[in-house]
Amino acid sequence: MVNSDHGAPGDAPTVPPPLTEVVNASRPSAAEEARTVAASTNMGTLATLTKDGDPWASFVTYGLLGGSPVLCVSRMAEHGRNLELDPRASIAIVAPGVPSDPLASTRITLSGYVERPVGDELAAAREAHLAAVPAARIYIDFSDFSVWVLRVQRVRWVGGYGRMDSATAEAYAEALPDPITPTAGGAIAHLNDDHADALLAMTQKLGGFPDATAATCVGADRYGLDLRVTTPRGRAMTRVGYRSPLNSSDELR
């Protein structure tokens, strides 16, 4: 997983490194991150190819069959006609809660090709789309609409500046969405409001920054906490992992 500087100019702020070992820096894999983002919303930007081979981007809604996006599109839409001519496609998905700097947001791209499911898979895909997009019941059975499943072949995850990685289709298919991240907002606020001293102590003892003067929780998942650290040397990010991964949000306390 790439987590590096951007080669900033010499007058840019430097990021202080840890002074001691980060005890447990475990975090979700790129495949797990991607599955979590895909499950966090039902909207994305679909990229298809026109009959002339030009790229065409369209706003779409989707459901998930496993980790595979399920689309319901009309032949009246240009992207619907494009898919019938060329099955190659990708979908870009941005996690909800975009920060003030959109490029600091978490997002993924799932790339592959679409197929029309048949038989039992068609029934399952239809229900998966309707579960995510209830409004589709109005039009999903219209004659010009078709259900497509994106067979994911390539996965790219970006977690903000300097954090990015790829995952194989196999790893993505086997991964599961994180059970903590979707509902972690309240816990993060509680930690920052009521347990700032504990966050600072964890950062000093476990997070590699004994010189930290403040620590703010900015993320939580099944493996641990992401902390923004203030030190006399500048600001940095660190990781404090749990003793063992969590299996449900009830275990977060």
mmCIF file with all atom_site columns, C-alpha atoms in Angstrom, residues 130-244:
data_model
loop_
_atom_site.group_PDB
_atom_site.id
_atom_site.type_symbol
_atom_site.label_atom_id
_atom_site.label_alt_id
_atom_site.label_comp_id
_atom_site.label_asym_id
_atom_site.label_entity_id
_atom_site.label_seq_id
_atom_site.pdbx_PDB_ins_code
_atom_site.Cartn_x
_atom_site.Cartn_y
_atom_site.Cartn_z
_atom_site.occupancy
_atom_site.B_iso_or_equiv
_atom_site.pdbx_formal_charge
_atom_site.auth_seq_id
_atom_site.auth_comp_id
_atom_site.auth_asym_id
_atom_site.auth_atom_id
_atom_site.pdbx_PDB_model_num
ATOM 1   C CA . LEU A 1 130 ? -33.914 -2.779  -5.895  1.00 0.00 ? 130 LEU A CA 1
ATOM 2   C CA . ALA A 1 131 ? -32.599 -3.180  -2.344  1.00 0.00 ? 131 ALA A CA 1
ATOM 3   C CA . ALA A 1 132 ? -30.118 -0.357  -2.983  1.00 0.00 ? 132 ALA A CA 1
ATOM 4   C CA . VAL A 1 133 ? -32.323 1.760   -5.274  1.00 0.00 ? 133 VAL A CA 1
ATOM 5   C CA . PRO A 1 134 ? -35.984 1.315   -4.213  1.00 0.00 ? 134 PRO A CA 1
ATOM 6   C CA . ALA A 1 135 ? -37.127 3.955   -6.716  1.00 0.00 ? 135 ALA A CA 1
ATOM 7   C CA . ALA A 1 136 ? -36.072 1.598   -9.528  1.00 0.00 ? 136 ALA A CA 1
ATOM 8   C CA . ARG A 1 137 ? -39.270 -0.421  -8.969  1.00 0.00 ? 137 ARG A CA 1
ATOM 9   C CA . ILE A 1 138 ? -41.017 2.221   -11.069 1.00 0.00 ? 138 ILE A CA 1
ATOM 10  C CA . TYR A 1 139 ? -38.977 1.495   -14.201 1.00 0.00 ? 139 TYR A CA 1
ATOM 11  C CA . ILE A 1 140 ? -36.913 -1.693  -13.816 1.00 0.00 ? 140 ILE A CA 1
ATOM 12  C CA . ASP A 1 141 ? -39.443 -3.773  -15.791 1.00 0.00 ? 141 ASP A CA 1
ATOM 13  C CA . PHE A 1 142 ? -39.851 -1.284  -18.645 1.00 0.00 ? 142 PHE A CA 1
ATOM 14  C CA . SER A 1 143 ? -38.897 -2.858  -21.983 1.00 0.00 ? 143 SER A CA 1
ATOM 15  C CA . ASP A 1 144 ? -36.077 -0.386  -22.655 1.00 0.00 ? 144 ASP A CA 1
ATOM 16  C CA . PHE A 1 145 ? -34.332 -1.098  -19.317 1.00 0.00 ? 145 PHE A CA 1
ATOM 17  C CA . SER A 1 146 ? -31.827 -3.883  -18.784 1.00 0.00 ? 146 SER A CA 1
ATOM 18  C CA . VAL A 1 147 ? -29.991 -5.197  -15.720 1.00 0.00 ? 147 VAL A CA 1
ATOM 19  C CA . TRP A 1 148 ? -26.233 -5.516  -16.078 1.00 0.00 ? 148 TRP A CA 1
ATOM 20  C CA . VAL A 1 149 ? -23.591 -6.897  -13.709 1.00 0.00 ? 149 VAL A CA 1
ATOM 21  C CA . LEU A 1 150 ? -20.109 -5.412  -13.802 1.00 0.00 ? 150 LEU A CA 1
ATOM 22  C CA . ARG A 1 151 ? -17.600 -8.284  -13.676 1.00 0.00 ? 151 ARG A CA 1
ATOM 23  C CA . VAL A 1 152 ? -14.785 -6.615  -11.771 1.00 0.00 ? 152 VAL A CA 1
ATOM 24  C CA . GLN A 1 153 ? -11.314 -7.310  -13.156 1.00 0.00 ? 153 GLN A CA 1
ATOM 25  C CA . ARG A 1 154 ? -9.313  -4.458  -11.668 1.00 0.00 ? 154 ARG A CA 1
ATOM 26  C CA . VAL A 1 155 ? -9.649  -2.443  -8.443  1.00 0.00 ? 155 VAL A CA 1
ATOM 27  C CA . ARG A 1 156 ? -8.028  0.832   -7.461  1.00 0.00 ? 156 ARG A CA 1
ATOM 28  C CA . TRP A 1 157 ? -8.469  2.396   -4.028  1.00 0.00 ? 157 TRP A CA 1
ATOM 29  C CA . VAL A 1 158 ? -7.432  5.934   -3.049  1.00 0.00 ? 158 VAL A CA 1
ATOM 30  C CA . GLY A 1 159 ? -7.614  6.936   0.602   1.00 0.00 ? 159 GLY A CA 1
ATOM 31  C CA . GLY A 1 160 ? -6.664  10.591  0.116   1.00 0.00 ? 160 GLY A CA 1
ATOM 32  C CA . TYR A 1 161 ? -3.335  12.259  -0.510  1.00 0.00 ? 161 TYR A CA 1
ATOM 33  C CA . GLY A 1 162 ? -0.477  9.764   -0.721  1.00 0.00 ? 162 GLY A CA 1
ATOM 34  C CA . ARG A 1 163 ? -2.629  6.723   0.218   1.00 0.00 ? 163 ARG A CA 1
ATOM 35  C CA . MET A 1 164 ? -3.517  4.383   -2.634  1.00 0.00 ? 164 MET A CA 1
ATOM 36  C CA . ASP A 1 165 ? -3.244  0.800   -3.731  1.00 0.00 ? 165 ASP A CA 1
ATOM 37  C CA . SER A 1 166 ? -4.598  -1.751  -6.194  1.00 0.00 ? 166 SER A CA 1
ATOM 38  C CA . ALA A 1 167 ? -6.305  -5.076  -5.522  1.00 0.00 ? 167 ALA A CA 1
ATOM 39  C CA . THR A 1 168 ? -6.890  -8.135  -7.631  1.00 0.00 ? 168 THR A CA 1
ATOM 40  C CA . ALA A 1 169 ? -10.360 -9.156  -8.690  1.00 0.00 ? 169 ALA A CA 1
ATOM 41  C CA . GLU A 1 170 ? -9.987  -12.294 -6.577  1.00 0.00 ? 170 GLU A CA 1
ATOM 42  C CA . ALA A 1 171 ? -9.025  -10.387 -3.426  1.00 0.00 ? 171 ALA A CA 1
ATOM 43  C CA . TYR A 1 172 ? -11.882 -7.950  -3.961  1.00 0.00 ? 172 TYR A CA 1
ATOM 44  C CA . ALA A 1 173 ? -14.391 -10.780 -4.393  1.00 0.00 ? 173 ALA A CA 1
ATOM 45  C CA . GLU A 1 174 ? -13.222 -12.478 -1.186  1.00 0.00 ? 174 GLU A CA 1
ATOM 46  C CA . ALA A 1 175 ? -13.121 -9.314  0.946   1.00 0.00 ? 175 ALA A CA 1
ATOM 47  C CA . LEU A 1 176 ? -16.013 -8.043  3.049   1.00 0.00 ? 176 LEU A CA 1
ATOM 48  C CA . PRO A 1 177 ? -17.116 -4.478  3.843   1.00 0.00 ? 177 PRO A CA 1
ATOM 49  C CA . ASP A 1 178 ? -15.795 -3.170  7.140   1.00 0.00 ? 178 ASP A CA 1
ATOM 50  C CA . PRO A 1 179 ? -18.433 -3.506  9.896   1.00 0.00 ? 179 PRO A CA 1
ATOM 51  C CA . ILE A 1 180 ? -17.123 -0.516  11.877  1.00 0.00 ? 180 ILE A CA 1
ATOM 52  C CA . THR A 1 181 ? -16.506 2.272   9.378   1.00 0.00 ? 181 THR A CA 1
ATOM 53  C CA . PRO A 1 182 ? -20.124 2.965   8.310   1.00 0.00 ? 182 PRO A CA 1
ATOM 54  C CA . THR A 1 183 ? -21.260 3.774   11.860  1.00 0.00 ? 183 THR A CA 1
ATOM 55  C CA . ALA A 1 184 ? -18.010 5.058   13.356  1.00 0.00 ? 184 ALA A CA 1
ATOM 56  C CA . GLY A 1 185 ? -18.877 8.758   13.207  1.00 0.00 ? 185 GLY A CA 1
ATOM 57  C CA . GLY A 1 186 ? -20.484 8.897   16.633  1.00 0.00 ? 186 GLY A CA 1
ATOM 58  C CA . ALA A 1 187 ? -17.702 6.892   18.240  1.00 0.00 ? 187 ALA A CA 1
ATOM 59  C CA . ILE A 1 188 ? -15.046 9.124   16.701  1.00 0.00 ? 188 ILE A CA 1
ATOM 60  C CA . ALA A 1 189 ? -16.799 12.249  17.976  1.00 0.00 ? 189 ALA A CA 1
ATOM 61  C CA . HIS A 1 190 ? -17.126 10.679  21.438  1.00 0.00 ? 190 HIS A CA 1
ATOM 62  C CA . LEU A 1 191 ? -13.436 9.793   21.549  1.00 0.00 ? 191 LEU A CA 1
ATOM 63  C CA . ASN A 1 192 ? -12.395 13.311  20.555  1.00 0.00 ? 192 ASN A CA 1
ATOM 64  C CA . ASP A 1 193 ? -14.855 15.069  22.870  1.00 0.00 ? 193 ASP A CA 1
ATOM 65  C CA . ASP A 1 194 ? -14.519 12.903  25.979  1.00 0.00 ? 194 ASP A CA 1
ATOM 66  C CA . HIS A 1 195 ? -11.317 10.885  25.715  1.00 0.00 ? 195 HIS A CA 1
ATOM 67  C CA . ALA A 1 196 ? -8.676  13.231  24.331  1.00 0.00 ? 196 ALA A CA 1
ATOM 68  C CA . ASP A 1 197 ? -6.283  12.264  27.138  1.00 0.00 ? 197 ASP A CA 1
ATOM 69  C CA . ALA A 1 198 ? -6.641  8.574   26.299  1.00 0.00 ? 198 ALA A CA 1
ATOM 70  C CA . LEU A 1 199 ? -6.020  9.241   22.605  1.00 0.00 ? 199 LEU A CA 1
ATOM 71  C CA . LEU A 1 200 ? -2.881  11.174  23.492  1.00 0.00 ? 200 LEU A CA 1
ATOM 72  C CA . ALA A 1 201 ? -1.663  8.380   25.789  1.00 0.00 ? 201 ALA A CA 1
ATOM 73  C CA . MET A 1 202 ? -2.268  5.764   23.088  1.00 0.00 ? 202 MET A CA 1
ATOM 74  C CA . THR A 1 203 ? -0.385  7.880   20.570  1.00 0.00 ? 203 THR A CA 1
ATOM 75  C CA . GLN A 1 204 ? 2.572   8.312   22.914  1.00 0.00 ? 204 GLN A CA 1
ATOM 76  C CA . LYS A 1 205 ? 2.777   4.662   24.022  1.00 0.00 ? 205 LYS A CA 1
ATOM 77  C CA . LEU A 1 206 ? 1.533   2.730   20.992  1.00 0.00 ? 206 LEU A CA 1
ATOM 78  C CA . GLY A 1 207 ? 1.549   5.105   18.031  1.00 0.00 ? 207 GLY A CA 1
ATOM 79  C CA . GLY A 1 208 ? 5.251   5.925   17.842  1.00 0.00 ? 208 GLY A CA 1
ATOM 80  C CA . PHE A 1 209 ? 5.056   9.582   18.919  1.00 0.00 ? 209 PHE A CA 1
ATOM 81  C CA . PRO A 1 210 ? 6.174   9.949   22.567  1.00 0.00 ? 210 PRO A CA 1
ATOM 82  C CA . ASP A 1 211 ? 6.589   13.674  21.905  1.00 0.00 ? 211 ASP A CA 1
ATOM 83  C CA . ALA A 1 212 ? 2.928   14.118  20.873  1.00 0.00 ? 212 ALA A CA 1
ATOM 84  C CA . THR A 1 213 ? 1.112   17.009  22.520  1.00 0.00 ? 213 THR A CA 1
ATOM 85  C CA . ALA A 1 214 ? -2.340  16.245  21.054  1.00 0.00 ? 214 ALA A CA 1
ATOM 86  C CA . ALA A 1 215 ? -4.059  13.487  19.113  1.00 0.00 ? 215 ALA A CA 1
ATOM 87  C CA . THR A 1 216 ? -7.352  13.521  17.234  1.00 0.00 ? 216 THR A CA 1
ATOM 88  C CA . CYS A 1 217 ? -9.160  10.442  15.948  1.00 0.00 ? 217 CYS A CA 1
ATOM 89  C CA . VAL A 1 218 ? -10.037 10.847  12.271  1.00 0.00 ? 218 VAL A CA 1
ATOM 90  C CA . GLY A 1 219 ? -11.034 7.290   11.379  1.00 0.00 ? 219 GLY A CA 1
ATOM 91  C CA . ALA A 1 220 ? -11.986 3.911   12.813  1.00 0.00 ? 220 ALA A CA 1
ATOM 92  C CA . ASP A 1 221 ? -12.304 0.488   11.249  1.00 0.00 ? 221 ASP A CA 1
ATOM 93  C CA . ARG A 1 222 ? -12.304 -3.131  12.387  1.00 0.00 ? 222 ARG A CA 1
ATOM 94  C CA . TYR A 1 223 ? -8.515  -3.131  12.857  1.00 0.00 ? 223 TYR A CA 1
ATOM 95  C CA . GLY A 1 224 ? -7.881  0.135   14.690  1.00 0.00 ? 224 GLY A CA 1
ATOM 96  C CA . LEU A 1 225 ? -7.894  3.927   14.809  1.00 0.00 ? 225 LEU A CA 1
ATOM 97  C CA . ASP A 1 226 ? -6.361  6.556   12.540  1.00 0.00 ? 226 ASP A CA 1
ATOM 98  C CA . LEU A 1 227 ? -4.989  9.455   14.576  1.00 0.00 ? 227 LEU A CA 1
ATOM 99  C CA . ARG A 1 228 ? -3.846  12.928  13.563  1.00 0.00 ? 228 ARG A CA 1
ATOM 100 C CA . VAL A 1 229 ? -0.910  13.839  15.799  1.00 0.00 ? 229 VAL A CA 1
ATOM 101 C CA . THR A 1 230 ? 0.484   17.203  16.855  1.00 0.00 ? 230 THR A CA 1
ATOM 102 C CA . THR A 1 231 ? 4.123   17.303  17.953  1.00 0.00 ? 231 THR A CA 1
ATOM 103 C CA . PRO A 1 232 ? 6.753   20.038  18.392  1.00 0.00 ? 232 PRO A CA 1
ATOM 104 C CA . ARG A 1 233 ? 8.197   18.702  15.114  1.00 0.00 ? 233 ARG A CA 1
ATOM 105 C CA . GLY A 1 234 ? 4.957   19.229  13.182  1.00 0.00 ? 234 GLY A CA 1
ATOM 106 C CA . ARG A 1 235 ? 1.821   17.251  12.407  1.00 0.00 ? 235 ARG A CA 1
ATOM 107 C CA . ALA A 1 236 ? 1.626   13.639  11.307  1.00 0.00 ? 236 ALA A CA 1
ATOM 108 C CA . MET A 1 237 ? -0.701  10.653  11.059  1.00 0.00 ? 237 MET A CA 1
ATOM 109 C CA . THR A 1 238 ? -0.343  7.413   12.973  1.00 0.00 ? 238 THR A CA 1
ATOM 110 C CA . ARG A 1 239 ? -2.157  4.190   13.639  1.00 0.00 ? 239 ARG A CA 1
ATOM 111 C CA . VAL A 1 240 ? -3.233  2.464   16.843  1.00 0.00 ? 240 VAL A CA 1
ATOM 112 C CA . GLY A 1 241 ? -4.493  -1.067  16.256  1.00 0.00 ? 241 GLY A CA 1
ATOM 113 C CA . TYR A 1 242 ? -6.789  -3.129  18.445  1.00 0.00 ? 242 TYR A CA 1
ATOM 114 C CA . ARG A 1 243 ? -5.572  -6.331  20.095  1.00 0.00 ? 243 ARG A CA 1
ATOM 115 C CA . SER A 1 244 ? -7.723  -8.283  17.617  1.00 0.00 ? 244 SER A CA 1
#
